[in-house]
mmCIF file of C-alpha atoms and ligand atoms in Angstrom:
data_model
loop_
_atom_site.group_PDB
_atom_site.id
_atom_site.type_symbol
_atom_site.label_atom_id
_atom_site.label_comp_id
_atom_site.label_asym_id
_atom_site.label_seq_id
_atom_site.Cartn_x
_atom_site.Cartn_y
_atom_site.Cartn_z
ATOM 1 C CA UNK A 1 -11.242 25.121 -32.926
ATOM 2 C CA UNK A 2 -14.539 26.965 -33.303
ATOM 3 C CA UNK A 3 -16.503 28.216 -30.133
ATOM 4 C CA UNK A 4 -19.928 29.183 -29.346
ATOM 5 C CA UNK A 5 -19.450 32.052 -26.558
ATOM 6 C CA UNK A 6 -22.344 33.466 -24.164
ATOM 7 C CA UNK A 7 -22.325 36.008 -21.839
ATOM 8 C CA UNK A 8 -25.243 36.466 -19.349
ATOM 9 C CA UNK A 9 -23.386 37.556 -16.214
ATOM 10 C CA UNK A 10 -25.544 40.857 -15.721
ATOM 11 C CA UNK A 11 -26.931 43.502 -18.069
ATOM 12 C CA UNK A 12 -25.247 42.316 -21.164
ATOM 13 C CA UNK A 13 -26.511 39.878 -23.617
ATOM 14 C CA UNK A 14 -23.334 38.794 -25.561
ATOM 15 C CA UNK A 15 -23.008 35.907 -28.465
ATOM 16 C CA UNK A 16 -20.099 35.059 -30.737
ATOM 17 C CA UNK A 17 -18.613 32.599 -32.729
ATOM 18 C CA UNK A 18 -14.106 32.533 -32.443
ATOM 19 C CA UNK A 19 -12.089 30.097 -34.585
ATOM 20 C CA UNK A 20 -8.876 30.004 -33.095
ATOM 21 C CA UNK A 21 -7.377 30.342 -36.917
ATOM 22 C CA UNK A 22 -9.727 33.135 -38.518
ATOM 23 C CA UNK A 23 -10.049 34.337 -35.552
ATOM 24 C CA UNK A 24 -13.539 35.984 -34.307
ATOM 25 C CA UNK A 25 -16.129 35.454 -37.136
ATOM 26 C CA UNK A 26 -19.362 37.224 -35.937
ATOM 27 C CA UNK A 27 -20.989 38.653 -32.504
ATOM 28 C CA UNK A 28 -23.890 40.296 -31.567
ATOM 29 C CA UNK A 29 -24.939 42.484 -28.129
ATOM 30 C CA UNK A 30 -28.219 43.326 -26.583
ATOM 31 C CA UNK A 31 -27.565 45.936 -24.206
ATOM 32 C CA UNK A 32 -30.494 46.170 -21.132
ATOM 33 C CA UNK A 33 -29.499 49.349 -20.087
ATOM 34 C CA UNK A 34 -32.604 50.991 -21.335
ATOM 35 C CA UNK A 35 -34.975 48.360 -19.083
ATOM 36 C CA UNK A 36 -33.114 49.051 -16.045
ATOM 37 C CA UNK A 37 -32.258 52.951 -16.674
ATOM 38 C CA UNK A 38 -35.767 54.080 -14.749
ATOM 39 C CA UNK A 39 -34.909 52.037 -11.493
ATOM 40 C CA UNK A 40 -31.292 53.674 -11.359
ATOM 41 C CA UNK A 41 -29.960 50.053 -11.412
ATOM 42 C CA UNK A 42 -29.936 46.575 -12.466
ATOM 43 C CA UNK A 43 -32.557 44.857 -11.116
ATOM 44 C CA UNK A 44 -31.741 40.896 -11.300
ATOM 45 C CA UNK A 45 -35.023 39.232 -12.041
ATOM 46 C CA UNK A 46 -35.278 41.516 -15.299
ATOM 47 C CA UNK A 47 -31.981 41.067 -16.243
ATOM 48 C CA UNK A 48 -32.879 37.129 -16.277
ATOM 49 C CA UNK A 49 -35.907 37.553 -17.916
ATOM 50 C CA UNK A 50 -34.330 39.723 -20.405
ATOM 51 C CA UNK A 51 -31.607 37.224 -21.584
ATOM 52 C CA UNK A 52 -34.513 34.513 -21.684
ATOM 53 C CA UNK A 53 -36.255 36.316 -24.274
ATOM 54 C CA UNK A 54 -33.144 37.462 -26.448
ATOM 55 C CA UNK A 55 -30.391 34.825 -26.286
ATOM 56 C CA UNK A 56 -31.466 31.789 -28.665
ATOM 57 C CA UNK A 57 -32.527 34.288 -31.443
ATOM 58 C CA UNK A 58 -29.149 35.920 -30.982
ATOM 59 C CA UNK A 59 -27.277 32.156 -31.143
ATOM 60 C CA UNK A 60 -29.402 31.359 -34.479
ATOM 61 C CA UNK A 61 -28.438 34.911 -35.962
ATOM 62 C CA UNK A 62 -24.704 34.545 -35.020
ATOM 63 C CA UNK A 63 -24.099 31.114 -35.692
ATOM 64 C CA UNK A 64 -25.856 32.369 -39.567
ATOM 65 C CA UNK A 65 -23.578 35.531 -39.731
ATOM 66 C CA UNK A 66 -20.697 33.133 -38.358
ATOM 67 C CA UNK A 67 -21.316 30.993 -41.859
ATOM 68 C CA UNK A 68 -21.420 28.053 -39.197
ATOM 69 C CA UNK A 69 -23.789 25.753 -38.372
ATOM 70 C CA UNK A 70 -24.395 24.530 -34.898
ATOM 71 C CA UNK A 71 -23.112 20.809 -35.639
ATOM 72 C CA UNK A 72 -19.828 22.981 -36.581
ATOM 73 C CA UNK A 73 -18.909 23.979 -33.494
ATOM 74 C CA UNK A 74 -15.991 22.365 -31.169
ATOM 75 C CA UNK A 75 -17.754 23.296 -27.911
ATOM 76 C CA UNK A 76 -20.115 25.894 -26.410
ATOM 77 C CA UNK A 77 -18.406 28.543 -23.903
ATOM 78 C CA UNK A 78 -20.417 30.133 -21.297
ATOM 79 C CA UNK A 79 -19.829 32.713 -18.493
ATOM 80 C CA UNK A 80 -19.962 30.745 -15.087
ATOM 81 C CA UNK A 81 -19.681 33.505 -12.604
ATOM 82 C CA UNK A 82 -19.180 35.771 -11.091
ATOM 83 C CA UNK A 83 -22.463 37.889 -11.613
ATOM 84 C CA UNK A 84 -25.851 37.930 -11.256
ATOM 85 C CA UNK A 85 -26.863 34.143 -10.373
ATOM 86 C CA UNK A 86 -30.119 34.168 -12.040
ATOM 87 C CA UNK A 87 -28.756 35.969 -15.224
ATOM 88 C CA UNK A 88 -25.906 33.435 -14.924
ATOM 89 C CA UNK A 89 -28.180 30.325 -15.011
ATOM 90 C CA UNK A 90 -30.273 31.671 -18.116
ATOM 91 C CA UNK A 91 -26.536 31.591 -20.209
ATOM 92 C CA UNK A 92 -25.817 28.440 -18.402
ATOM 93 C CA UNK A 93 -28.791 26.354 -18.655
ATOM 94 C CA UNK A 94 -28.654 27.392 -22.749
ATOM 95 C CA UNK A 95 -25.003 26.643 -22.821
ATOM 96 C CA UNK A 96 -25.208 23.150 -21.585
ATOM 97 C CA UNK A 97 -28.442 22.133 -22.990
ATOM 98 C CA UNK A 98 -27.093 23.162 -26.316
ATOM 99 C CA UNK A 99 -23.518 21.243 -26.109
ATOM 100 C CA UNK A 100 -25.338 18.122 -24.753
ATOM 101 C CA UNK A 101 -27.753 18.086 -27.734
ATOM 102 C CA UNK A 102 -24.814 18.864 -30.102
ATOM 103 C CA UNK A 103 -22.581 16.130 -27.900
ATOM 104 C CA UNK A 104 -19.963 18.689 -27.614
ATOM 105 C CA UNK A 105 -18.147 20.243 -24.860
ATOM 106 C CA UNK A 106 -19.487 22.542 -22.483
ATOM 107 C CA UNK A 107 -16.665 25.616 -21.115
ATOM 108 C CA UNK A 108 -17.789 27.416 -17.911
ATOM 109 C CA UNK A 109 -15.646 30.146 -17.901
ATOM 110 C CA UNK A 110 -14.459 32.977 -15.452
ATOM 111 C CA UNK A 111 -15.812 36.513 -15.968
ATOM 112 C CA UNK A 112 -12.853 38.375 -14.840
ATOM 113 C CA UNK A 113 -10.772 35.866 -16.799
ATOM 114 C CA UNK A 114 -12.521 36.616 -20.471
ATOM 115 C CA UNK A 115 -11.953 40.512 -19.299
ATOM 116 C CA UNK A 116 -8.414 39.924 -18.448
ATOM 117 C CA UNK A 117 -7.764 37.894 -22.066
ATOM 118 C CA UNK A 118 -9.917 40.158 -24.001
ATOM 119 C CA UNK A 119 -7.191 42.173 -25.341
ATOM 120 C CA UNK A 120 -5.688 38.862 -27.547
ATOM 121 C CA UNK A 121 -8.981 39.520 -29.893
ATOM 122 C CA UNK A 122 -6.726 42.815 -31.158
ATOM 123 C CA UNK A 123 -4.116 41.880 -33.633
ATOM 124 C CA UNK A 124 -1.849 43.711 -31.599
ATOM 125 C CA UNK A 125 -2.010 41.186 -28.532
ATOM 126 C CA UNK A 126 0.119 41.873 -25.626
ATOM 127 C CA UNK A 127 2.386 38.315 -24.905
ATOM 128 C CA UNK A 128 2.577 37.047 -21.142
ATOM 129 C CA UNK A 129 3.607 37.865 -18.990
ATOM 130 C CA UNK A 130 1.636 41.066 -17.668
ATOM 131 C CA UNK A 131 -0.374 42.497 -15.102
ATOM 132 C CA UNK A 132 -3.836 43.382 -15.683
ATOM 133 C CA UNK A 133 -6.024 46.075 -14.032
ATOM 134 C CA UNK A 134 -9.642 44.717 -14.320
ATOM 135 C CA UNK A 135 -12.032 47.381 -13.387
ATOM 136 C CA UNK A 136 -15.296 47.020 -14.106
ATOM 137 C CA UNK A 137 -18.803 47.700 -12.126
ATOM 138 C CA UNK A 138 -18.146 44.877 -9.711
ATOM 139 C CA UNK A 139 -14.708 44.221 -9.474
ATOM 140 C CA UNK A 140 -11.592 46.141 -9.051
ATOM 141 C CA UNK A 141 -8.235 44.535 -9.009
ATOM 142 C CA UNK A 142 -4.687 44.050 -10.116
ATOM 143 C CA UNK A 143 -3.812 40.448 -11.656
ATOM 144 C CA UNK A 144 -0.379 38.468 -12.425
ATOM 145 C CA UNK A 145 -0.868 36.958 -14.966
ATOM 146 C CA UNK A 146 1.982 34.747 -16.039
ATOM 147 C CA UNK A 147 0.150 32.509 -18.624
ATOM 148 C CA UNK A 148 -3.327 31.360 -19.906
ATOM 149 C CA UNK A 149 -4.615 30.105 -16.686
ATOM 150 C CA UNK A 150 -2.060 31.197 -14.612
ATOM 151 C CA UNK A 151 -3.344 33.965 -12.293
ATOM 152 C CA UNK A 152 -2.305 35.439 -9.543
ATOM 153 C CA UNK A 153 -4.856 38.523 -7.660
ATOM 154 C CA UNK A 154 -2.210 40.747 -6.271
ATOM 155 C CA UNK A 155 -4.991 43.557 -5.293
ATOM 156 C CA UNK A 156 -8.598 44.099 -4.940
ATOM 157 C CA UNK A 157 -11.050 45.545 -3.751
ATOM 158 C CA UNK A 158 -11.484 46.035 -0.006
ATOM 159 C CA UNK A 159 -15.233 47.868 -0.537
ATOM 160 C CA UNK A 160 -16.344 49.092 -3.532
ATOM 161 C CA UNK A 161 -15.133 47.956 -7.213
ATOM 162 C CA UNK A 162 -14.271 51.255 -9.045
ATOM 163 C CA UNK A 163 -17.477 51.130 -11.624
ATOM 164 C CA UNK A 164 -19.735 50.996 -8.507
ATOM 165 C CA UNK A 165 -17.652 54.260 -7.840
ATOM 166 C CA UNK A 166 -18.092 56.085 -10.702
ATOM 167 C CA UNK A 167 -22.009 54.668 -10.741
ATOM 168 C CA UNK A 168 -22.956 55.919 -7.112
ATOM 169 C CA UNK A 169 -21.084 59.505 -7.663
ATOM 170 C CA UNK A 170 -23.198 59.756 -10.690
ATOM 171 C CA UNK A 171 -26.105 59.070 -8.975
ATOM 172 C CA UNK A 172 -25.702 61.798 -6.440
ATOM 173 C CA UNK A 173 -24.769 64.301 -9.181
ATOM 174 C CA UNK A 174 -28.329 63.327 -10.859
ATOM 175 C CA UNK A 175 -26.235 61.431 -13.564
ATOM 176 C CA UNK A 176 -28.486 58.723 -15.494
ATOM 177 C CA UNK A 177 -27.701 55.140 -15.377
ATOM 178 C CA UNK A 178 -25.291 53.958 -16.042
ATOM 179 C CA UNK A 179 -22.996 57.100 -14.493
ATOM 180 C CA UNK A 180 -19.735 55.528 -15.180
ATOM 181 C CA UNK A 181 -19.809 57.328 -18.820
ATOM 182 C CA UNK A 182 -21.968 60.076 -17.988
ATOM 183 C CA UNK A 183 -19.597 61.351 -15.479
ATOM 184 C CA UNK A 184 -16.918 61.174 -17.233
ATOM 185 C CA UNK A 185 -18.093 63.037 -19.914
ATOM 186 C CA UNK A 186 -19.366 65.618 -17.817
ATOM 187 C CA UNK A 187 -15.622 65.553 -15.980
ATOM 188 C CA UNK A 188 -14.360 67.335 -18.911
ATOM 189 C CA UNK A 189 -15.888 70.103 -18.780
ATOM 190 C CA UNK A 190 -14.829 70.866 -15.178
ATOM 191 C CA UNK A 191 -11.782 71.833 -12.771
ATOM 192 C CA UNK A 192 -10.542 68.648 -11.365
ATOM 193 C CA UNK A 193 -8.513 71.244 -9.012
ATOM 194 C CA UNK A 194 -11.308 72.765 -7.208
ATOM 195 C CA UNK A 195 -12.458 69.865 -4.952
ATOM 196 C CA UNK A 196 -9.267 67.893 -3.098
ATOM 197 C CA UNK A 197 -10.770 64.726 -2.633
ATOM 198 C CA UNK A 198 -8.621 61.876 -0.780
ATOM 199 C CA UNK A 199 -6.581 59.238 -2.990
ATOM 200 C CA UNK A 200 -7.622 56.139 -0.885
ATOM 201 C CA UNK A 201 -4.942 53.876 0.088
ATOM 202 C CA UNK A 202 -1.956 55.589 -1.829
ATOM 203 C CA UNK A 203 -0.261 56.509 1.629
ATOM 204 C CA UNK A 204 -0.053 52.924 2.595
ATOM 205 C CA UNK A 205 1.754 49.653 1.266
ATOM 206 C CA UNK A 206 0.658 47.029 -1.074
ATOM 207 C CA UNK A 207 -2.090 46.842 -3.919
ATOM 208 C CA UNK A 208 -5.274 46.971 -2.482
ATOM 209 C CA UNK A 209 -7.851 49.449 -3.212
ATOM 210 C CA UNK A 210 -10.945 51.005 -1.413
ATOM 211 C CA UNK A 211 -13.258 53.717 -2.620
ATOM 212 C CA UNK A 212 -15.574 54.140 -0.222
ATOM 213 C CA UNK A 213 -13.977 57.255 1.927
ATOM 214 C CA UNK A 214 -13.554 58.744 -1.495
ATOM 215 C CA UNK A 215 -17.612 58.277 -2.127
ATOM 216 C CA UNK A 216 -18.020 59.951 1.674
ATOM 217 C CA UNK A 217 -15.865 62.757 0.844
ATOM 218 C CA UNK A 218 -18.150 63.304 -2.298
ATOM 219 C CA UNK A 219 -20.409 63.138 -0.302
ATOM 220 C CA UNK A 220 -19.837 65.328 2.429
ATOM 221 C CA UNK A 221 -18.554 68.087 -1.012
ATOM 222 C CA UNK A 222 -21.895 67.848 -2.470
ATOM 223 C CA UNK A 223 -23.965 68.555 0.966
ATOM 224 C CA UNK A 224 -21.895 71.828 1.180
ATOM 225 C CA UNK A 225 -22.031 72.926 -2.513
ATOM 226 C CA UNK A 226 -25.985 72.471 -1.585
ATOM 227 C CA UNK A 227 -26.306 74.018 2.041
ATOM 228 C CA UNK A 228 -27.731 70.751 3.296
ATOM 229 C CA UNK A 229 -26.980 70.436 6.903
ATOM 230 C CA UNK A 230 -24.233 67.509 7.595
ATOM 231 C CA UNK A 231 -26.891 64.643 9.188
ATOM 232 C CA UNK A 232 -29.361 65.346 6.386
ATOM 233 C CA UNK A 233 -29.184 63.475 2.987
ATOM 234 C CA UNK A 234 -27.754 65.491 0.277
ATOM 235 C CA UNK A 235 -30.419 66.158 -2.718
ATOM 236 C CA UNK A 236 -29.926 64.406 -5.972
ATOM 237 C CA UNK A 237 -27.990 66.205 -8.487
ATOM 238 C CA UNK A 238 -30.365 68.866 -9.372
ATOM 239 C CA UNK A 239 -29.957 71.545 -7.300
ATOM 240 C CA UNK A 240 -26.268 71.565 -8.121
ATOM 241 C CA UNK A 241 -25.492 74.319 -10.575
ATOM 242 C CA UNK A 242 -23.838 72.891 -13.652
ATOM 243 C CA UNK A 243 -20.397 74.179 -12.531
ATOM 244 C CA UNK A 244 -20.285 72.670 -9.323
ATOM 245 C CA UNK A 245 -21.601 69.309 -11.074
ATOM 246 C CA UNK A 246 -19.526 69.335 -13.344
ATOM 247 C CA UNK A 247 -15.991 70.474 -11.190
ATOM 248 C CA UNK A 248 -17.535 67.416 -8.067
ATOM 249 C CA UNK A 249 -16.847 64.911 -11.111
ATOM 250 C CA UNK A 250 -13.909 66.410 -12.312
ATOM 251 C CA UNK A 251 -12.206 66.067 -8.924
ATOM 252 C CA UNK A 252 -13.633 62.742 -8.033
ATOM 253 C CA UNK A 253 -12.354 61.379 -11.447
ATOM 254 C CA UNK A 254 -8.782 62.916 -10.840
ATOM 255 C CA UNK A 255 -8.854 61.294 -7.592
ATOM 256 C CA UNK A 256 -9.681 57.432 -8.130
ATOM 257 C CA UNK A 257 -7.798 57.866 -11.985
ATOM 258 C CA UNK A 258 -4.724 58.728 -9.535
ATOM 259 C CA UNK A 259 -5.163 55.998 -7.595
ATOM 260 C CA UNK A 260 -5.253 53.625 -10.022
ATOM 261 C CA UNK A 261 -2.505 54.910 -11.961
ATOM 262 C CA UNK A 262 -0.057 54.677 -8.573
ATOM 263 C CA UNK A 263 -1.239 51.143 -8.002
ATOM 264 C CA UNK A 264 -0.653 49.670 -11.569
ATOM 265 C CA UNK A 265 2.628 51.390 -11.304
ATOM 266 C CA UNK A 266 3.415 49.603 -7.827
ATOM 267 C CA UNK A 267 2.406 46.326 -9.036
ATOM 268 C CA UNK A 268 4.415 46.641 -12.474
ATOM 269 C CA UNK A 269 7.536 47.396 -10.080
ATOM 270 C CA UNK A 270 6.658 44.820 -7.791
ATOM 271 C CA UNK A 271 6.247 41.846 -10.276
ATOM 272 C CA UNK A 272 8.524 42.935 -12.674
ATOM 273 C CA UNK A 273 6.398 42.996 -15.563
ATOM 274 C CA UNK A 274 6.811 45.051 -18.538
ATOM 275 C CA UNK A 275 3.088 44.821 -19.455
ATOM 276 C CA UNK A 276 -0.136 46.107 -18.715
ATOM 277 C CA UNK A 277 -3.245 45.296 -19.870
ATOM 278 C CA UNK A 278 -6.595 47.307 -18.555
ATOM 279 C CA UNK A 279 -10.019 45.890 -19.285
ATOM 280 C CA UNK A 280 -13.693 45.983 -17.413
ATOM 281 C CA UNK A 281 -16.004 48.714 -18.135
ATOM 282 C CA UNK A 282 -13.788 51.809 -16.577
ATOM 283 C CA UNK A 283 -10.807 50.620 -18.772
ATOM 284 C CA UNK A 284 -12.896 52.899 -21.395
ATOM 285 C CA UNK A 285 -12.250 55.748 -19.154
ATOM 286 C CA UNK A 286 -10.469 58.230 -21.848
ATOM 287 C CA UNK A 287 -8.701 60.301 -18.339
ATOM 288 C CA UNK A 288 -7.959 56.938 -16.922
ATOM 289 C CA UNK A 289 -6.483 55.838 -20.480
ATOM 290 C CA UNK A 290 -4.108 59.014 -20.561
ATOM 291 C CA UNK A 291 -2.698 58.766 -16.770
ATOM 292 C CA UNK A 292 -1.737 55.148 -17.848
ATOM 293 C CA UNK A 293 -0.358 56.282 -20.848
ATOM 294 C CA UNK A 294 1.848 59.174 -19.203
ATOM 295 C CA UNK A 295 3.215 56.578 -16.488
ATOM 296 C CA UNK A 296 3.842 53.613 -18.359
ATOM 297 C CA UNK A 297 5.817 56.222 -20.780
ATOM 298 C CA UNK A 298 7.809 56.613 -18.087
ATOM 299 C CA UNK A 299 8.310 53.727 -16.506
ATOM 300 C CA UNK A 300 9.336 51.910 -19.893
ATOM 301 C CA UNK A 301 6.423 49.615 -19.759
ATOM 302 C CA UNK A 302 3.469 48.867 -22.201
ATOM 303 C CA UNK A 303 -0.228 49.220 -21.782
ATOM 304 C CA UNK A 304 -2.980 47.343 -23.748
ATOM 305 C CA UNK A 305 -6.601 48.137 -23.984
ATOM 306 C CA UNK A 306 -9.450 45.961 -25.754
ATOM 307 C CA UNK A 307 -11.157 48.102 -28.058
ATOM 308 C CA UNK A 308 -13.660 49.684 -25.885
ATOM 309 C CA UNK A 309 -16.690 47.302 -27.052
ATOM 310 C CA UNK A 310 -14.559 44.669 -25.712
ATOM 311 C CA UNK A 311 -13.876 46.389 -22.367
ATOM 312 C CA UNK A 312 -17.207 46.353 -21.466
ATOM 313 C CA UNK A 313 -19.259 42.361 -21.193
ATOM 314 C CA UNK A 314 -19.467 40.931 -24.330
ATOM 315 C CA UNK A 315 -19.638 37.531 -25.947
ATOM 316 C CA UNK A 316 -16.268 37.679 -27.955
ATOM 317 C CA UNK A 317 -14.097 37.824 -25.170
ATOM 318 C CA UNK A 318 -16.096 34.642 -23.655
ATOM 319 C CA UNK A 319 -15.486 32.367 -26.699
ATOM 320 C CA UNK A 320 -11.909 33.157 -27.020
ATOM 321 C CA UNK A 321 -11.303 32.209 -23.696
ATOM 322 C CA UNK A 322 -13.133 29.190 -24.019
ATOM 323 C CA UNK A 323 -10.823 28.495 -26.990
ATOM 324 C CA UNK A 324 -7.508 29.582 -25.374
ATOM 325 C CA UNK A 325 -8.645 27.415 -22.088
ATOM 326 C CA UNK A 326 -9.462 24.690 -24.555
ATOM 327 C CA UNK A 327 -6.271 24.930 -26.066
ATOM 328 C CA UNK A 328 -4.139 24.887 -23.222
ATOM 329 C CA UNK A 329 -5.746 21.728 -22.326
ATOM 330 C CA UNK A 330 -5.803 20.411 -18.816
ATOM 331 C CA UNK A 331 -8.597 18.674 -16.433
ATOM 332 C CA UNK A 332 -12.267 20.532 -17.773
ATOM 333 C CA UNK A 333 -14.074 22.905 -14.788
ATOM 334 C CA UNK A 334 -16.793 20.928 -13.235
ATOM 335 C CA UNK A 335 -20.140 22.562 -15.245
ATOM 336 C CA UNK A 336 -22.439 24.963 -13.526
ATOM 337 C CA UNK A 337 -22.946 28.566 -12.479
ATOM 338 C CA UNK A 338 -21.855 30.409 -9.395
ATOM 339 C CA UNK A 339 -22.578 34.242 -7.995
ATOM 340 C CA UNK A 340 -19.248 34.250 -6.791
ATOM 341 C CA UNK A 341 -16.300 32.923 -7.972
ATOM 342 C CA UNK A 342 -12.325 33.798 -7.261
ATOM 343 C CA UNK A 343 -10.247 34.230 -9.930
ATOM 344 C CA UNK A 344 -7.432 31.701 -10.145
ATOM 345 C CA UNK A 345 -9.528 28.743 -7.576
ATOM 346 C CA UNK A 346 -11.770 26.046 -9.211
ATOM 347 C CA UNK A 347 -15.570 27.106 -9.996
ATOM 348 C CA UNK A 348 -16.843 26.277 -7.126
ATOM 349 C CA UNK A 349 -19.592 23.050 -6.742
ATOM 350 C CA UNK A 350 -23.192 23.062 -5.509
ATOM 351 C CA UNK A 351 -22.820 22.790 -1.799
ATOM 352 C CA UNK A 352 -24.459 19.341 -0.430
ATOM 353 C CA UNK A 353 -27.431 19.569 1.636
ATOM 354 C CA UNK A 354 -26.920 18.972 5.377
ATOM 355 C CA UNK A 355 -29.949 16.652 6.259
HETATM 356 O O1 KG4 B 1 -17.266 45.464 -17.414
HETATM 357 P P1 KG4 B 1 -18.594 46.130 -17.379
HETATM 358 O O2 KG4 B 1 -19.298 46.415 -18.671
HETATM 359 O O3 KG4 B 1 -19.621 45.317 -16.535
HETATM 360 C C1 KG4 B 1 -19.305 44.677 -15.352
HETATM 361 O O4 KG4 B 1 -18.838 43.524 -15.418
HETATM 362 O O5 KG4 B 1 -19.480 45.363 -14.320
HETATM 363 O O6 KG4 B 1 -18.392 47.478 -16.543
HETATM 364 C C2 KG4 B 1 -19.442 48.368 -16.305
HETATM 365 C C3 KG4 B 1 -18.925 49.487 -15.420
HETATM 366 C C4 KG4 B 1 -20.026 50.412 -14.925
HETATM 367 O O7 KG4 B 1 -19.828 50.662 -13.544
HETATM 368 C C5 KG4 B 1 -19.819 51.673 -15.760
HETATM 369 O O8 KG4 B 1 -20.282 52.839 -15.122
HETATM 370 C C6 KG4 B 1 -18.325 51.678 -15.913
HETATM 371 O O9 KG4 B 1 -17.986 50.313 -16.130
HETATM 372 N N1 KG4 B 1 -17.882 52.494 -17.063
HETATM 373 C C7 KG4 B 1 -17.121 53.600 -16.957
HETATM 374 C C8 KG4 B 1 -16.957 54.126 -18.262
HETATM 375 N N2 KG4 B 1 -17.620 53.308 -19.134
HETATM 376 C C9 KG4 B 1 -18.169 52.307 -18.375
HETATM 377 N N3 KG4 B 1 -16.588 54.188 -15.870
HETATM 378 C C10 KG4 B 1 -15.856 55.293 -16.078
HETATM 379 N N4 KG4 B 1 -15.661 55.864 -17.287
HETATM 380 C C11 KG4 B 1 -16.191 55.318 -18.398
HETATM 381 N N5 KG4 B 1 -15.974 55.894 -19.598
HETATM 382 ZN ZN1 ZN B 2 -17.710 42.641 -16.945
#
């Protein structure tokens, strides 16, 4: 099988081409991080726009890098939801209108899902089952996964997703966008001692996460390093002196890298599994990678990572899970789009109009 993949869900514009014997045969990615750096954040109707403009000459350049014309390909996967709905419908719309000229199949397919499978594009592919921690800059949460398809959520989010986390913090510290990296690199240089920041939801049961006392708390540190008065708003980053920048990330990364690290340890104990796999944009996270690393070690277990251009959106991981959902056969997903989408239920139809 050969697969077109797209990926439109937000600032990413991702194409590739996966056989499911020579595995993935070319890709290309337009990051729109520059567009939406000067607004601190992604602002939808650009984003659209933006994957308007640069996703058919992307399809013609990969399909000619791929060796493989159009006609070639088995079916067209494209990312469904979750995201941003008008980004969504740009990849859609192309998706569709290209399989139906092509008369080939169509593959919506799940977001979280190509994050959670990205890690079979490595030769060294974890086998089910495992649990995967899928933390990216709108979702946080722990996954059973027993099979291709099979899916379980065993913990999310109950606020914000960890990305939006690490992108707000940054953003307080004066961090550009996107803060997720920024921060982090600037964590290294400082004391993740000096600030004790809470670990949100480690003193109680079960696998959910929420990370917005821990953005308070930052909060509330960063008003005091900068003699702001407690009902005023704290001023941007700058008047920060590097140290106390740099030791605020340090202990706010310590903090939700903690928390993440107890949780994937409670849900490998609780399911059983002997396998983790991390993906979504903070799976890059090089402190988050080494807490993982340190308890897994000790636990017995085994962590996987995509290589970090496949942690973050991309088009490979979308056409190899339109192949692997192709190959593991069963009824097709009814085409379309949808902002939000659970893992694990059916993509979820247009509603009818009431008249
Ligand atoms: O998976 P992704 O590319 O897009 C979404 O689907 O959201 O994840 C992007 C998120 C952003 O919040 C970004 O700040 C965060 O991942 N991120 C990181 C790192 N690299 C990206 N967060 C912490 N440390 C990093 N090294
Ligand atoms: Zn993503």
């Amino acid at each position: 099988m050969r697969v077109l993949g797209i990926e439109t869900s937000c600032d990413e514009t991702g194409v590739a081409v996966y056989d499911s014997e020579q595995g993935l045969l070319a890709q290309a990615l337009h990051s729109q991080i520059a567009r939406h750096a000067e607004y601190g954040g992604v602002v939808p109707e650009l984003a659209s726009r933006d994957h308007l403009a640069k996703l058919a000459p992307m399809v013609d350049q990969v399909l000619e890098a791929a060796d493989t014309p159009a006609e070639a390909l088995d079916a067209i996967a494209y990312t469904a939801g979750p995201g941003l709905v008008g980004a969504l419908l740009v990849g859609a719309c192309y998706a569709t209108g290209l399989a139906r000229a092509l008369g080939k199949p169509a593959i919506p397919v799940h977001h979280m899902e190509a994050h959670l499978l990205a890690p079979m594009l490595e030769a060294d592919a974890p086998a089910y089952p495992f649990v995967a921690l899928l933390v990216s800059g709108g979702h946080s949460m722990l996954v059973d996964v027993a099979a291709v398809g099979q899916y379980e959520v065993i913990g999310t989010t109950l606020d914000d997703a960890a990305g939006e986390a690490f992108d707000k913090t940054a953003k307080l510290l004066g961090l550009p966008y996107p803060g997720g990296p920024a921060l982090s690199a600037l964590a290294e240089q400082g004391d993740a001692t000096r600030f004790k920041l809470p670990r949100p939801m480690l003193n109680r049961p079960g696998l959910d996460f929420s990370f917005s006392g821990l953005k308070t708390a930052v909060l509330m540190v960063v008003r005091e390093l900068q003699g702001v008065a407690g009902d005023q708003p704290p001023r941007p980053g700058s008047t920060l002196s590097d140290v106390g920048r740099a030791d605020v990330a340090a202990s706010f990364q310590a903090a939700i890298v903690e928390t993440l690290t107890r949780k994937c340890e409670r849900a490998l104990a609780q399911t059983g599994r002997q396998r983790l796999v991390v993906a979504g944009g903070v799976g890059a996270n090089r402190a988050l990678r080494a807490a993982l690393a340190a308890a897994c070690d000790t636990s017995g277990a085994r962590v996987y990572y995509p290589r970090p251009e496949y942690c973050t959106d991309n088009g490979a991981m979308i056409a190899l899970a339109g192949v692997l959902r192709a190959e593991a056969g069963g009824e097709g997903l009814p085409i379309g789009a949808a902002p939000r989408w659970p893992l694990g239920t059916p993509l979820p139809e247009r509603r009818k109009r009431v008249a």
